[in-house]
Coordinates of C-alpha atoms and ligand atoms in Angstrom, one line a residue:
M1 CA -13.4 -7.8 31.8
A2 CA -14.8 -10.6 34.1
P3 CA -15.0 -9.5 37.7
T4 CA -12.5 -11.1 40.1
L5 CA -12.6 -11.7 43.8
S6 CA -10.6 -8.5 44.3
T7 CA -13.4 -6.4 42.8
T8 CA -15.8 -7.8 45.5
Q9 CA -16.0 -7.2 49.2
F10 CA -13.6 -10.1 49.8
S11 CA -9.9 -9.6 49.4
N12 CA -8.8 -13.3 49.6
P13 CA -10.3 -16.8 49.6
A14 CA -9.9 -17.2 53.4
E15 CA -12.3 -14.3 53.9
V16 CA -14.8 -16.0 51.8
T17 CA -14.5 -19.3 53.8
D18 CA -14.8 -17.3 57.0
F19 CA -18.0 -15.5 55.8
V20 CA -19.6 -18.7 54.4
V21 CA -18.5 -21.5 56.7
H22 CA -17.5 -19.9 60.0
K23 CA -19.8 -16.9 60.2
G24 CA -22.8 -19.0 58.9
N25 CA -23.8 -16.9 56.0
G26 CA -23.7 -19.9 53.8
V27 CA -23.5 -19.8 50.0
K28 CA -26.9 -18.1 50.1
G29 CA -25.3 -15.2 51.9
L30 CA -22.4 -15.2 49.4
S31 CA -24.8 -15.3 46.4
E32 CA -26.8 -12.4 47.9
T33 CA -23.7 -10.2 48.1
G34 CA -24.0 -10.1 44.3
I35 CA -20.6 -11.8 43.9
K36 CA -19.9 -12.0 40.2
A37 CA -17.0 -14.6 40.1
L38 CA -16.9 -18.0 41.7
P39 CA -14.3 -18.0 44.6
D40 CA -11.4 -20.4 44.0
Q41 CA -12.4 -22.9 46.7
Y42 CA -15.6 -23.7 44.9
I43 CA -13.8 -24.6 41.6
Q44 CA -14.2 -28.3 41.1
P45 CA -11.5 -30.3 39.3
F46 CA -12.4 -30.6 35.6
E47 CA -13.5 -34.2 35.8
E48 CA -16.0 -33.4 38.5
R49 CA -17.9 -30.8 36.5
L50 CA -20.9 -32.0 34.5
I51 CA -19.6 -32.1 31.0
N52 CA -22.4 -31.7 28.6
K53 CA -21.4 -34.5 26.2
F54 CA -22.0 -37.1 28.9
V55 CA -25.4 -35.8 29.8
N56 CA -28.5 -37.3 28.2
E57 CA -26.6 -38.4 25.1
T58 CA -29.3 -41.1 24.8
D59 CA -33.0 -40.9 25.5
E60 CA -32.6 -42.7 28.8
A61 CA -34.9 -41.6 31.6
I62 CA -35.5 -43.0 35.1
P63 CA -38.9 -44.8 35.4
V64 CA -42.0 -42.9 36.6
I65 CA -44.3 -45.3 38.5
D66 CA -47.9 -44.6 39.1
M67 CA -48.9 -45.8 42.6
S68 CA -52.7 -45.1 42.3
N69 CA -53.3 -48.8 42.8
P70 CA -50.6 -49.8 45.2
D71 CA -51.8 -53.4 45.6
E72 CA -51.5 -54.3 42.0
N73 CA -48.5 -56.6 41.3
R74 CA -47.4 -54.5 38.4
V75 CA -46.6 -51.6 40.8
A76 CA -44.4 -53.8 43.1
E77 CA -42.7 -55.3 40.0
A78 CA -42.0 -51.9 38.5
V79 CA -40.5 -50.7 41.8
C80 CA -38.3 -53.8 42.2
D81 CA -37.2 -53.7 38.6
A82 CA -36.3 -50.0 38.9
A83 CA -34.4 -50.7 42.1
E84 CA -32.3 -53.3 40.3
K85 CA -31.7 -51.5 37.0
W86 CA -31.6 -47.9 38.0
G87 CA -31.5 -47.5 41.8
F88 CA -33.7 -44.5 41.1
F89 CA -37.4 -43.9 40.1
Q90 CA -40.1 -41.3 40.5
V91 CA -43.5 -42.0 42.0
I92 CA -46.8 -40.2 41.2
N93 CA -50.2 -40.6 42.8
H94 CA -48.4 -41.8 45.9
G95 CA -51.0 -40.8 48.5
V96 CA -49.1 -38.0 50.3
P97 CA -51.3 -34.9 50.1
L98 CA -49.9 -32.3 47.8
E99 CA -50.6 -29.6 50.4
V100 CA -48.1 -31.3 52.8
L101 CA -45.5 -31.1 50.0
D102 CA -46.2 -27.4 49.3
D103 CA -46.1 -26.7 53.0
V104 CA -42.7 -28.2 53.6
K105 CA -41.3 -26.4 50.5
A106 CA -42.7 -23.1 51.8
A107 CA -41.2 -23.9 55.3
T108 CA -37.8 -24.5 53.7
H109 CA -37.8 -21.1 52.0
R110 CA -38.9 -19.5 55.3
F111 CA -36.0 -21.1 57.2
F112 CA -33.4 -20.0 54.7
N113 CA -34.9 -16.5 54.6
L114 CA -34.3 -16.1 58.3
P115 CA -31.6 -13.6 59.3
V116 CA -28.1 -15.2 59.6
E117 CA -28.2 -14.7 63.4
E118 CA -31.3 -16.9 63.6
K119 CA -29.9 -19.7 61.3
C120 CA -26.6 -19.6 63.2
K121 CA -28.4 -20.8 66.3
F122 CA -28.4 -24.2 64.6
T123 CA -24.8 -24.6 63.5
K124 CA -22.8 -27.5 64.8
E125 CA -21.1 -25.2 67.3
N126 CA -24.3 -23.5 68.6
S127 CA -27.1 -26.0 68.2
L128 CA -28.6 -27.1 71.5
S129 CA -29.1 -30.6 70.1
T130 CA -26.8 -32.9 67.9
T131 CA -30.0 -33.8 66.0
V132 CA -30.2 -30.3 64.4
R133 CA -27.5 -28.9 62.2
F134 CA -27.4 -25.9 59.9
G135 CA -24.4 -26.1 57.6
T136 CA -22.9 -25.6 54.1
S137 CA -21.3 -27.8 51.5
F138 CA -21.0 -31.4 52.7
S139 CA -17.9 -31.8 54.8
P140 CA -16.1 -28.5 54.4
L141 CA -13.1 -29.4 56.5
A142 CA -12.5 -32.6 54.5
E143 CA -13.2 -31.1 51.0
Q144 CA -10.6 -29.9 48.5
A145 CA -13.4 -28.1 46.7
L146 CA -16.5 -26.9 48.4
E147 CA -20.1 -27.5 47.1
W148 CA -22.6 -24.8 46.4
K149 CA -25.3 -25.8 48.9
D150 CA -26.5 -24.9 52.3
Y151 CA -28.6 -27.3 54.4
L152 CA -30.5 -27.8 57.6
S153 CA -30.3 -31.4 58.7
L154 CA -32.9 -32.8 61.2
F155 CA -32.6 -36.2 62.8
F156 CA -35.9 -37.4 64.1
V157 CA -35.9 -38.7 67.7
S158 CA -39.4 -37.9 68.9
E159 CA -42.1 -35.2 68.6
A160 CA -41.1 -33.9 72.0
E161 CA -37.4 -33.6 71.1
A162 CA -38.4 -31.8 67.9
E163 CA -40.7 -29.5 69.8
Q164 CA -37.8 -28.6 72.0
F165 CA -35.0 -28.3 69.5
W166 CA -36.1 -27.9 65.9
P167 CA -36.5 -24.4 64.5
D168 CA -40.1 -23.2 65.0
I169 CA -40.3 -21.8 61.5
C170 CA -40.2 -25.2 59.8
R171 CA -40.9 -27.8 62.6
N172 CA -44.5 -28.6 62.1
E173 CA -44.4 -28.8 58.4
T174 CA -41.4 -31.1 58.5
L175 CA -43.0 -33.4 61.1
E176 CA -46.2 -33.5 59.0
Y177 CA -44.1 -34.3 55.9
I178 CA -42.4 -37.2 57.7
D179 CA -45.7 -38.5 59.2
K180 CA -47.7 -38.4 55.9
S181 CA -44.9 -40.0 53.9
K182 CA -44.6 -43.1 56.2
K183 CA -47.3 -45.1 54.6
M184 CA -45.8 -44.8 51.2
V185 CA -42.3 -45.6 52.5
R186 CA -43.6 -48.7 54.2
K187 CA -45.3 -49.8 51.0
L188 CA -42.1 -49.4 49.0
L189 CA -40.1 -51.3 51.6
E190 CA -42.7 -54.1 51.6
Y191 CA -42.4 -54.4 47.8
L192 CA -38.6 -54.5 48.0
G193 CA -38.6 -56.8 51.0
K194 CA -41.0 -59.4 49.5
N195 CA -38.9 -59.6 46.3
L196 CA -36.0 -60.6 48.6
N197 CA -38.1 -63.3 50.4
V198 CA -38.7 -61.1 53.4
K199 CA -42.2 -62.2 54.3
E200 CA -43.2 -59.2 56.4
L201 CA -41.9 -56.0 57.8
D202 CA -41.9 -57.2 61.4
E203 CA -40.2 -55.3 64.3
T204 CA -36.7 -56.5 63.4
K205 CA -37.0 -55.7 59.7
E206 CA -38.6 -52.4 60.4
S207 CA -35.7 -51.4 62.6
L208 CA -33.3 -52.5 59.8
F209 CA -35.1 -50.8 56.9
M210 CA -36.7 -47.8 58.5
G211 CA -35.4 -47.5 62.1
S212 CA -34.2 -43.9 61.8
I213 CA -35.2 -40.9 59.8
R214 CA -33.2 -37.8 58.8
V215 CA -34.7 -34.9 56.8
N216 CA -32.5 -32.4 55.1
L217 CA -33.8 -29.0 53.9
N218 CA -31.4 -28.2 51.0
Y219 CA -30.9 -24.7 49.5
Y220 CA -28.9 -24.1 46.3
P221 CA -28.7 -20.4 45.6
I222 CA -27.9 -18.7 42.3
C223 CA -24.3 -19.4 41.4
P224 CA -22.1 -16.9 39.5
N225 CA -20.2 -19.6 37.5
P226 CA -22.3 -22.8 37.7
D227 CA -20.2 -24.6 35.1
L228 CA -17.2 -24.6 37.3
T229 CA -18.7 -26.1 40.5
V230 CA -21.4 -28.4 41.7
G231 CA -24.5 -28.2 44.0
V232 CA -23.8 -31.6 45.3
G233 CA -20.9 -33.8 44.2
R234 CA -21.0 -37.4 43.0
H235 CA -22.2 -39.6 45.8
S236 CA -24.6 -42.4 46.7
D237 CA -26.8 -42.0 49.8
V238 CA -26.0 -44.1 52.9
S239 CA -29.7 -44.6 53.7
S240 CA -31.8 -47.7 53.0
L241 CA -34.2 -45.5 50.9
T242 CA -34.3 -41.8 50.2
I243 CA -37.4 -40.0 49.2
L244 CA -36.8 -36.6 47.7
L245 CA -39.0 -33.7 47.0
Q246 CA -37.6 -31.3 44.5
D247 CA -39.0 -28.0 43.3
Q248 CA -39.5 -27.1 39.6
I249 CA -36.0 -25.9 38.9
G250 CA -34.2 -29.2 38.1
G251 CA -30.5 -30.1 38.2
L252 CA -30.4 -33.6 39.8
H253 CA -28.5 -36.1 37.6
V254 CA -28.2 -39.8 38.0
R255 CA -25.5 -42.1 36.6
S256 CA -27.2 -44.7 34.3
L257 CA -26.0 -48.2 35.2
A258 CA -26.6 -49.3 31.6
S259 CA -24.6 -46.6 29.8
G260 CA -22.6 -44.6 32.4
N261 CA -24.3 -41.4 31.1
W262 CA -25.5 -38.7 33.5
V263 CA -29.3 -38.6 33.1
H264 CA -31.3 -35.6 34.3
V265 CA -34.2 -36.2 36.6
P266 CA -36.9 -33.8 35.3
P267 CA -39.1 -32.2 38.0
V268 CA -42.6 -33.8 37.8
P269 CA -45.1 -31.8 39.8
G270 CA -46.4 -33.6 42.8
S271 CA -43.9 -36.5 42.5
F272 CA -41.2 -37.9 44.7
V273 CA -37.8 -39.1 43.5
I274 CA -37.0 -42.3 45.2
N275 CA -33.5 -43.8 45.4
I276 CA -32.0 -46.9 46.9
G277 CA -29.2 -46.2 49.4
D278 CA -26.1 -48.1 50.4
A279 CA -27.7 -49.8 53.4
M280 CA -30.3 -51.4 51.0
Q281 CA -27.6 -52.4 48.6
I282 CA -25.7 -54.1 51.4
L283 CA -28.9 -55.8 52.9
S284 CA -29.9 -57.1 49.4
N285 CA -26.3 -58.3 48.8
G286 CA -26.0 -56.0 45.8
R287 CA -29.3 -56.9 44.1
Y288 CA -30.7 -53.4 44.6
K289 CA -28.3 -50.6 43.6
S290 CA -27.4 -47.4 45.3
V291 CA -26.5 -45.2 42.4
E292 CA -24.3 -42.2 42.0
H293 CA -26.0 -38.9 41.7
R294 CA -25.1 -35.2 41.7
V295 CA -26.7 -31.8 41.5
L296 CA -25.7 -29.0 39.1
A297 CA -25.4 -25.5 40.3
N298 CA -27.7 -23.0 38.6
G299 CA -26.8 -19.5 37.3
N300 CA -30.4 -18.2 37.1
N301 CA -32.5 -19.7 39.9
N302 CA -32.4 -20.6 43.5
R303 CA -33.4 -24.3 44.1
I304 CA -34.6 -26.3 47.1
S305 CA -35.0 -30.0 47.7
V306 CA -36.2 -31.9 50.8
P307 CA -34.8 -35.5 51.1
I308 CA -36.1 -37.9 53.7
F309 CA -33.3 -40.4 54.4
V310 CA -34.9 -43.6 55.7
N311 CA -32.2 -45.5 57.5
P312 CA -31.4 -48.5 59.7
K313 CA -31.2 -47.6 63.4
P314 CA -27.6 -46.3 64.1
E315 CA -27.1 -49.3 66.5
S316 CA -28.2 -51.9 63.8
V317 CA -25.7 -54.3 62.4
I318 CA -26.2 -54.4 58.6
G319 CA -25.1 -57.1 56.2
P320 CA -26.6 -59.3 53.6
L321 CA -30.0 -60.5 54.8
P322 CA -30.3 -64.2 55.8
E323 CA -33.3 -64.5 53.4
V324 CA -31.0 -63.4 50.6
I325 CA -28.1 -65.6 51.2
A326 CA -30.3 -68.6 52.1
N327 CA -30.3 -69.5 48.4
G328 CA -26.5 -70.1 48.5
E329 CA -25.5 -66.7 47.3
E330 CA -22.0 -65.7 48.4
P331 CA -22.2 -62.6 50.7
I332 CA -20.4 -59.6 49.1
Y333 CA -20.5 -57.5 52.2
R334 CA -19.5 -58.0 55.8
D335 CA -21.6 -57.2 58.8
I336 CA -21.0 -53.7 59.9
L337 CA -22.4 -51.3 62.6
Y338 CA -24.5 -48.8 60.8
S339 CA -23.3 -45.8 62.8
D340 CA -19.7 -46.8 61.9
Y341 CA -20.7 -46.8 58.3
V342 CA -22.3 -43.4 58.5
R343 CA -19.4 -41.9 60.4
Y344 CA -17.1 -43.1 57.7
F345 CA -19.3 -41.4 55.1
F346 CA -19.3 -38.1 56.9
R347 CA -15.6 -38.2 57.5
K348 CA -14.6 -37.6 53.9
A349 CA -15.6 -35.5 50.9
H350 CA -18.2 -36.9 48.5
D351 CA -16.4 -39.6 46.5
G352 CA -18.9 -41.4 44.3
K353 CA -19.5 -45.0 45.3
K354 CA -16.4 -45.4 47.5
T355 CA -18.2 -45.6 50.8
V356 CA -19.8 -48.9 50.0
D357 CA -16.3 -50.5 49.5
Y358 CA -15.8 -50.0 53.2
A359 CA -18.4 -52.7 53.8
K360 CA -16.9 -55.2 51.3
F361 CA -15.1 -58.3 52.4
Ligands
LIG1 C1 -25.1 -32.5 54.2 O1 -25.1 -33.0 52.9 C2 -25.5 -34.3 52.6 C3 -26.0 -35.0 53.6 C4 -26.3 -36.3 53.3 C5 -26.8 -37.1 54.4 C6 -27.2 -38.2 54.2 C7 -27.8 -38.8 55.5 O2 -27.8 -38.3 56.5 S1 -28.3 -40.4 55.3 C8 -28.6 -40.8 56.9 C9 -27.4 -40.9 57.8 N1 -27.7 -41.7 58.9 C10 -28.1 -41.2 60.1 O3 -28.3 -40.0 60.2 C11 -28.2 -42.2 61.2 C12 -28.2 -41.5 62.4 N2 -27.0 -40.8 62.7 C13 -26.3 -40.8 63.9 O4 -26.8 -41.5 64.8 C14 -25.1 -40.0 64.0 O5 -25.0 -39.0 63.1 C15 -23.8 -40.9 63.9 C16 -23.7 -41.5 62.5 C17 -23.9 -42.1 64.9 C18 -22.6 -40.1 64.2 O6 -22.7 -39.5 65.4 P1 -21.5 -38.9 66.2 O7 -20.4 -39.9 66.4 O8 -22.1 -38.3 67.5 O9 -20.9 -37.8 65.3 P2 -21.4 -36.5 64.7 O10 -20.7 -35.4 65.4 O11 -22.9 -36.5 64.7 O12 -21.0 -36.6 63.2 C19 -19.7 -37.2 62.8 C20 -19.2 -36.4 61.6 O13 -20.2 -36.4 60.6 C21 -20.6 -35.1 60.3 N3 -22.1 -35.0 60.2 C22 -22.9 -35.6 61.1 N4 -24.2 -35.4 60.7 C23 -24.1 -34.7 59.6 C24 -25.1 -34.2 58.7 N5 -26.4 -34.4 58.8 N6 -24.6 -33.5 57.6 C25 -23.3 -33.3 57.4 N7 -22.4 -33.7 58.2 C26 -22.7 -34.4 59.3 C27 -20.1 -34.3 61.5 O14 -19.7 -33.0 61.0 C28 -19.0 -35.0 62.0 O15 -17.8 -34.6 61.4 P3 -16.8 -33.7 62.2 O16 -15.7 -33.3 61.2 O17 -17.6 -32.5 62.6 O18 -16.3 -34.5 63.4 C29 -26.2 -36.8 51.9 C30 -25.6 -35.9 50.9 C31 -25.3 -34.7 51.2 O19 -24.7 -33.8 50.3
AKG2 O1 -31.1 -31.9 45.8 C1 -31.2 -33.0 45.2 O2 -31.8 -33.1 44.2 C2 -30.4 -34.2 45.7 C3 -29.7 -34.0 47.0 C4 -29.0 -35.2 47.4 O3 -28.6 -36.0 46.6 C5 -28.8 -35.5 48.9 O4 -29.1 -34.6 49.7 O5 -28.3 -36.6 49.2
FE2_3 FE1 -28.1 -37.9 47.6

């Protein structure tokens, strides 16, 4: 007979929530109790589970772009084409040293392997800075069904602030990861900007495209019933651009704009997965697409990923760029304060592409 919650150390779902969310054990702690059945609050509605028949029915795959010669036109063209048709692509030979990527992955494992008391110093309630937050799921108080993921979220203010508030065990590796990725991020934004008639990334454009940085260290532990839940539910990112480092486990799926199918993003060693976020969709008046994606839970392996969310400054007003609507195009989106947009995103559970409707006329 399949084990039920009553055969574990938890006698009811509220005890599970208390253990995971309030006591800060996260789903990693829950997984490590050896729990054999998925607690009820993690069971996603049928339509939110990844049903196999919609996955990779075709041979679709997101483009893999070689950036060895970043000044060649074909690289810029491939990036802009992928941003329009997929909203997602992978880059290889991107110039970020592989050692930096290995180091931040190792640092992620080190952080999540800390004792609960140490990790709990960084929960919303205990963290000494609002820029550092250890948590679980996405927005547990707003969610009908929780997600099988823990995270540490680090908003970059300055090296000095990070020195003071970020966890010692992963601080330097995360700062190095941000620093060494900046050149590639700038290059990608230059390609995307030029294609929108933005001549250069001057101070104003820099602040709009890459004025703030948030890094999340994500941990998806082994799940007892992976088919019934999700690692991350359907969403698009609110960033301008996200660069994601994933390990070798896999599980990220992207909704194809062409077919509607869910397409797996296979781990490619040494690569980054890049995706367009809502802010870029809005700035480009819909030309570049922020696309729905989700992460499967895994029954056999722990998984980590480390996204860098490259965002406008919170105080920026975002709307279709003057360079884009100069050609007579009708603006689809209104001007909106970026921090209002992000607050709206965090206030609700993941809900696919609905956040961007908030910015529509
Ligand atoms: C966790 O799983 C995720 C996360 C993501 C994340 C994507 C991104 O982060 S993209 C980049 C977002 N943009 C920025 O970070 C810009 C800078 N942000 C800010 O300046 C501020 O956060 C703010 C937008 C101005 C809001 O600040 P404030 O008014 O002080 O409110 P807060 O208390 O900070 O937060 C409001 C509300 O959101 C929740 N929240 C905030 N940050 C996070 C976070 N990193 N992860 C999860 N939730 C967060 C917070 O709990 C508050 O809700 P309450 O219910 O507690 O009031 C993508 C996909 C994922 O699965
Ligand atoms: O872990 C992944 O592969 C993707 C995570 C993600 O979509 C996010 O953190 O926004
Ligand atoms: Fe995402």
